[in-house]
Structures are given as C-alpha cells and as structure tokens.
Amino acid sequence: DKGLIRYTDKIVKYWPEFAENGKEETTIADLMRHEAGLVAFDQSVDPQTLQKDNIKNNEVGVVIEKQTQSFPATGKREYHAVTRGWIANEIFRRVHPSGSTIGEHLKNSISDTLDARVFIGTDDEQYSPVVSMSKSFILRQSLIPKSLGRAIDPNFHELAGLMNGFRKIMKDGKDKPPALVGLDISGKLWNTPEIRKGESPSANGNCSARGLAKVAAAMANGGTFQGKTILNPEAWKALHAEPIDGILVANSIKFTQGGVAQFEEEDTSRTDGRSGFYGWMGFGGSVFQWHPELKIGFGYTPTLLTWIDLINNKARLMQGEVIKCARNV
C-alpha cells in the first residue's frame, strides 16, 4: 500500500540472511502462492518465540534462515498452512518504517480504522471463546441419518474415508516435525493462551464474524468501506493480480500474487457457492472472503470448531444464498 515492496521482488532484497541454503531466488509472490518450498521446518517452533518481542529479536527469523527448501513431486505448490505467515511476518517487520509486526499493523491500521474485532495476537479481553468438536460427538452424529437431523455433513462411511485421508497426511509427513511444539491433529493447541497471544499470521487470527465481514467489505469495494480506506486502488489491484492455477490439498485452486484464492465453481446446480469470491478459509469452519463484482464482504466464525470440514461447506452454502439475494436486489 505504501509502495515499499513488490510481489515480484526476491525476499533476499529485504532479508539477505534468507538466502542461506539456496533460497535466494524465492520471490514474495512464490511465498504468497504457497510455492516457497518451506511447508515444514526441520524443527518445531516453540510457542514462546512467537510472542511479539521475541519475533522482533529474530527468534523466528533465525529458524527460517537456516531452512532448506523442499518441493513436492507434482510441482512447486504445497500448502504452507502455518509457515507462510511466519515468513511473511519477518519480511513485513523488516520493511515497515516502524518495524511493526503484521499483528500490530492489523490492529492499528485496519481493526481500529474499521472498528472491527480482528486480531493476530490477542489479550484476554479481545479473545472470543471457541470449543473444538469432540471426536466422540462426531462419531455419534455420523451414525444418525441426515433426515433425522445429523449435525455434521459426513455419514459414517464418508467419515471413515476422511479419517483415512488424515492418516495418509500424517504418514506422508512423519519425517517432518509438527510446526509447533505440542501440536497434533486435533488442533487444540491453537486455543491455548500462549498461542493466542503470539503471532502466526496465517493461522491464529482471532476475529468476530462482523469484524471479518467489515474488512471483507472493504476488500470487495476496492479497499474502502464507509469512507475509510485500508488499501489504495493500486495496491488492491496488485493483491488480486496474476492468479495462477495449481494443486493445493488435492484441489486445483488459483492463487493471486498477493496470496488470495480466486474461487471458481463449475457445479452450481445446488448453490453458486464461492464462485466469484476471493479470500480464504480457516481451520474449523471460518471463512473470510469477498466478491468484487457484487461488492459483498462475507465473514463466518463458528464457536464450535468443525475440524473435519476441510472445505468449510456450511459457510459455502450460506455464501451461495447471499449471492442469490444480491442478484435479486
């Protein structure tokens, strides 16, 4: 937004030490498209290092600097679910005139400006409680016919297939330590005070649905909402430019150079769903997306984390209904 970086720039332009072990050609766009070859590190990061002061002391940066890239056999793209945010934060704070982290900038320049409850790194007053859906609840619900009010989408057979998929992911990644010390497939670690207070910009946003929708509304309207601008027109265009297709978690998805997905859906027989939206989703069911054509900002944050829903289908169905309403106005 301030013209301080370009997505086509190599990361080493702003962070020379990043070049260690052959990473010198990686661009900011590569990172934002999940094509940096750094989906996992050779060590788990201690949650304490993610506290703001420790980030500024380069405790996360020094871990990233020594990493060696590894790419999948299918190409460059692989889901940097957690690491992308850590790397982006290191670039951001090096470029920001005051050395602010992404979490600090989000609060001071976006959340406060729009009066939105969106945070990366929260204190107890800002925290919105959530609860993970238990495995026993999921199993019991999968045995209930949908006609009798099953509370989850998959039936028992579909759930078994999903669990096999989870096991395959764990098996494929068994030679890599988890991103964080203490992290397992349940994701309960994300809901601990230590993690909430730290900064993992791709993974630990703590936001209200209304707050996300306000930010998304600004994104749907060229960077401005209710007369308040958080992104100028040129920066908005750059964020959405150069969408490139690639396989991500078994699906083909276009990512722009700024790292937001451009959604296209061929099957609209049941719902228009996400077609025309930009943005992404969060673990457990949350969604932060916007529709520039219809000028819609959409935010959804469940308090019961449905960790088995990898495509956040409940929100997708609601997005389809929102599109129908907008087109009928």
Short mmCIF file of C-alpha atoms in Angstrom, two decimals, residues 29-208:
data_model
loop_
_atom_site.label_atom_id
_atom_site.label_comp_id
_atom_site.label_asym_id
_atom_site.label_seq_id
_atom_site.Cartn_x
_atom_site.Cartn_y
_atom_site.Cartn_z
CA ALA A 29 4.79 -13.98 -4.81
CA ASP A 30 6.20 -17.52 -4.54
CA LEU A 31 5.67 -17.39 -0.79
CA MET A 32 2.16 -15.99 -1.03
CA ARG A 33 1.14 -18.66 -3.58
CA HIS A 34 2.40 -21.45 -1.28
CA GLU A 35 5.30 -22.13 -3.66
CA ALA A 36 8.29 -21.31 -1.45
CA GLY A 37 9.26 -24.92 -0.66
CA LEU A 38 9.07 -24.25 3.08
CA VAL A 39 5.90 -26.05 4.06
CA ALA A 40 7.66 -27.57 7.10
CA PHE A 41 10.78 -26.76 9.06
CA ASP A 42 13.43 -29.13 10.40
CA GLN A 43 12.36 -28.28 13.94
CA SER A 44 9.15 -27.44 15.78
CA VAL A 45 8.84 -23.80 16.78
CA ASP A 46 8.44 -23.11 20.49
CA PRO A 47 5.22 -21.10 21.00
CA GLN A 48 7.11 -18.70 23.27
CA THR A 49 9.20 -17.50 20.31
CA LEU A 50 6.00 -16.23 18.64
CA GLN A 51 5.49 -13.51 21.21
CA LYS A 52 5.87 -10.06 19.67
CA ASP A 53 9.11 -9.11 21.43
CA ASN A 54 10.73 -12.44 20.60
CA ILE A 55 9.75 -12.09 16.94
CA LYS A 56 11.43 -8.68 16.89
CA ASN A 57 14.52 -10.28 18.43
CA ASN A 58 14.62 -12.53 15.32
CA GLU A 59 13.98 -15.75 17.26
CA VAL A 60 11.64 -16.96 14.50
CA GLY A 61 13.73 -15.43 11.72
CA VAL A 62 16.87 -17.34 12.63
CA VAL A 63 14.95 -20.63 12.42
CA ILE A 64 13.65 -19.74 8.95
CA GLU A 65 17.03 -18.59 7.68
CA LYS A 66 18.67 -22.00 8.14
CA GLN A 67 15.92 -23.98 6.40
CA THR A 68 16.41 -25.83 3.11
CA GLN A 69 13.65 -25.84 0.51
CA SER A 70 11.76 -28.99 -0.43
CA PHE A 71 9.20 -29.17 -3.24
CA PRO A 72 6.52 -31.81 -3.99
CA ALA A 73 6.86 -34.10 -7.00
CA THR A 74 3.77 -32.51 -8.57
CA GLY A 75 5.29 -29.02 -8.82
CA LYS A 76 6.09 -26.08 -6.57
CA ARG A 77 2.77 -25.61 -4.77
CA GLU A 78 2.19 -27.15 -1.34
CA TYR A 79 0.07 -25.77 1.47
CA HIS A 80 2.20 -23.58 3.78
CA ALA A 81 -0.62 -23.55 6.32
CA VAL A 82 1.44 -22.12 9.19
CA THR A 83 4.90 -21.30 7.87
CA ARG A 84 3.75 -18.80 5.24
CA GLY A 85 2.56 -16.40 7.93
CA TRP A 86 5.77 -16.67 9.93
CA ILE A 87 7.90 -15.90 6.87
CA ALA A 88 5.61 -13.07 5.75
CA ASN A 89 5.83 -11.52 9.21
CA GLU A 90 9.63 -11.48 9.02
CA ILE A 91 9.53 -9.68 5.66
CA PHE A 92 6.83 -7.27 6.85
CA ARG A 93 8.59 -6.14 10.01
CA ARG A 94 11.85 -5.58 8.11
CA VAL A 95 10.09 -3.33 5.60
CA HIS A 96 7.67 -1.48 7.91
CA PRO A 97 9.03 2.00 8.73
CA SER A 98 8.44 1.44 12.46
CA GLY A 99 9.37 -2.25 12.48
CA SER A 100 5.78 -3.26 13.29
CA THR A 101 4.66 -6.86 13.02
CA ILE A 102 1.64 -7.91 10.97
CA GLY A 103 -0.38 -8.26 14.16
CA GLU A 104 0.46 -4.72 15.26
CA HIS A 105 -0.37 -3.29 11.83
CA LEU A 106 -3.63 -5.23 11.64
CA LYS A 107 -4.81 -3.76 14.93
CA ASN A 108 -3.60 -0.20 14.48
CA SER A 109 -4.28 0.37 10.78
CA ILE A 110 -7.17 -1.97 9.95
CA SER A 111 -9.07 -3.18 13.01
CA ASP A 112 -9.11 0.23 14.72
CA THR A 113 -9.81 2.08 11.47
CA LEU A 114 -12.88 -0.01 10.64
CA ASP A 115 -13.92 -0.64 14.25
CA ALA A 116 -13.60 -4.35 13.55
CA ARG A 117 -12.65 -7.09 16.02
CA VAL A 118 -9.87 -8.70 14.01
CA PHE A 119 -6.61 -9.62 15.74
CA ILE A 120 -3.45 -11.64 15.29
CA GLY A 121 -2.08 -11.90 18.78
CA THR A 122 -4.77 -11.21 21.37
CA ASP A 123 -5.02 -10.45 25.03
CA ASP A 124 -7.74 -11.96 27.22
CA GLU A 125 -10.10 -9.01 26.70
CA GLN A 126 -10.04 -9.47 22.93
CA TYR A 127 -10.44 -13.24 23.00
CA SER A 128 -13.63 -14.82 21.69
CA PRO A 129 -14.05 -18.34 23.18
CA VAL A 130 -14.36 -21.35 20.92
CA VAL A 131 -14.67 -25.10 21.56
CA SER A 132 -13.42 -27.94 19.36
CA MET A 133 -15.96 -30.52 18.20
CA SER A 134 -15.09 -33.74 20.08
CA LYS A 135 -14.28 -36.99 18.29
CA SER A 136 -17.00 -38.85 20.21
CA PHE A 137 -19.63 -36.27 19.18
CA ILE A 138 -18.56 -36.55 15.54
CA LEU A 139 -18.71 -40.36 15.62
CA ARG A 140 -22.17 -40.41 17.20
CA GLN A 141 -23.52 -37.85 14.76
CA SER A 142 -22.15 -39.73 11.74
CA LEU A 143 -24.42 -42.68 12.64
CA ILE A 144 -27.59 -40.52 12.53
CA PRO A 145 -29.47 -40.35 9.19
CA LYS A 146 -29.49 -36.87 7.67
CA SER A 147 -33.29 -36.95 7.60
CA LEU A 148 -33.26 -37.16 11.41
CA GLY A 149 -31.13 -34.07 11.86
CA ARG A 150 -27.50 -35.15 11.73
CA ALA A 151 -25.40 -32.22 12.98
CA ILE A 152 -22.43 -32.85 10.66
CA ASP A 153 -22.26 -33.33 6.89
CA PRO A 154 -20.47 -36.71 6.52
CA ASN A 155 -22.16 -40.00 7.33
CA PHE A 156 -20.18 -42.83 8.93
CA HIS A 157 -18.87 -44.16 5.61
CA GLU A 158 -17.77 -40.70 4.47
CA LEU A 159 -16.24 -40.00 7.88
CA ALA A 160 -14.18 -43.21 7.66
CA GLY A 161 -12.83 -42.06 4.29
CA LEU A 162 -11.97 -38.67 5.73
CA MET A 163 -10.12 -40.24 8.66
CA ASN A 164 -8.13 -42.40 6.23
CA GLY A 165 -7.18 -39.20 4.42
CA PHE A 166 -6.00 -37.65 7.69
CA ARG A 167 -3.93 -40.76 8.42
CA LYS A 168 -2.31 -40.56 4.97
CA ILE A 169 -1.38 -36.92 5.57
CA MET A 170 0.16 -37.82 8.92
CA LYS A 171 2.04 -40.76 7.35
CA ASP A 172 3.37 -38.62 4.48
CA GLY A 173 4.60 -36.03 6.94
CA LYS A 174 6.02 -38.40 9.56
CA ASP A 175 9.59 -37.38 8.71
CA LYS A 176 8.76 -33.75 9.48
CA PRO A 177 8.20 -32.40 12.99
CA PRO A 178 4.94 -30.53 13.66
CA ALA A 179 5.02 -26.78 13.07
CA LEU A 180 4.71 -26.07 16.79
CA VAL A 181 5.91 -27.89 19.87
CA GLY A 182 2.85 -29.76 21.18
CA LEU A 183 0.74 -29.51 18.01
CA ASP A 184 -1.32 -32.56 16.98
CA ILE A 185 -4.12 -33.28 14.51
CA SER A 186 -6.84 -32.13 16.94
CA GLY A 187 -5.52 -28.57 16.77
CA LYS A 188 -6.36 -27.90 20.43
CA LEU A 189 -3.04 -26.11 20.87
CA TRP A 190 -4.37 -23.17 18.83
CA ASN A 191 -6.89 -22.42 21.58
CA THR A 192 -4.33 -22.03 24.37
CA PRO A 193 -3.47 -18.59 25.83
CA GLU A 194 0.19 -18.81 24.81
CA ILE A 195 -0.63 -19.42 21.15
CA ARG A 196 -3.42 -16.82 21.07
CA LYS A 197 -1.07 -14.13 22.39
CA GLY A 198 1.63 -14.92 19.85
CA GLU A 199 1.63 -14.17 16.12
CA SER A 200 1.12 -16.82 13.44
CA PRO A 201 -0.41 -14.62 10.72
CA SER A 202 -1.56 -17.49 8.50
CA ALA A 203 -3.09 -19.48 11.33
CA ASN A 204 -4.05 -17.74 14.57
CA GLY A 205 -6.36 -14.87 13.68
CA ASN A 206 -8.93 -14.25 16.42
CA CYS A 207 -11.82 -12.37 14.90
CA SER A 208 -15.53 -11.75 15.12
#
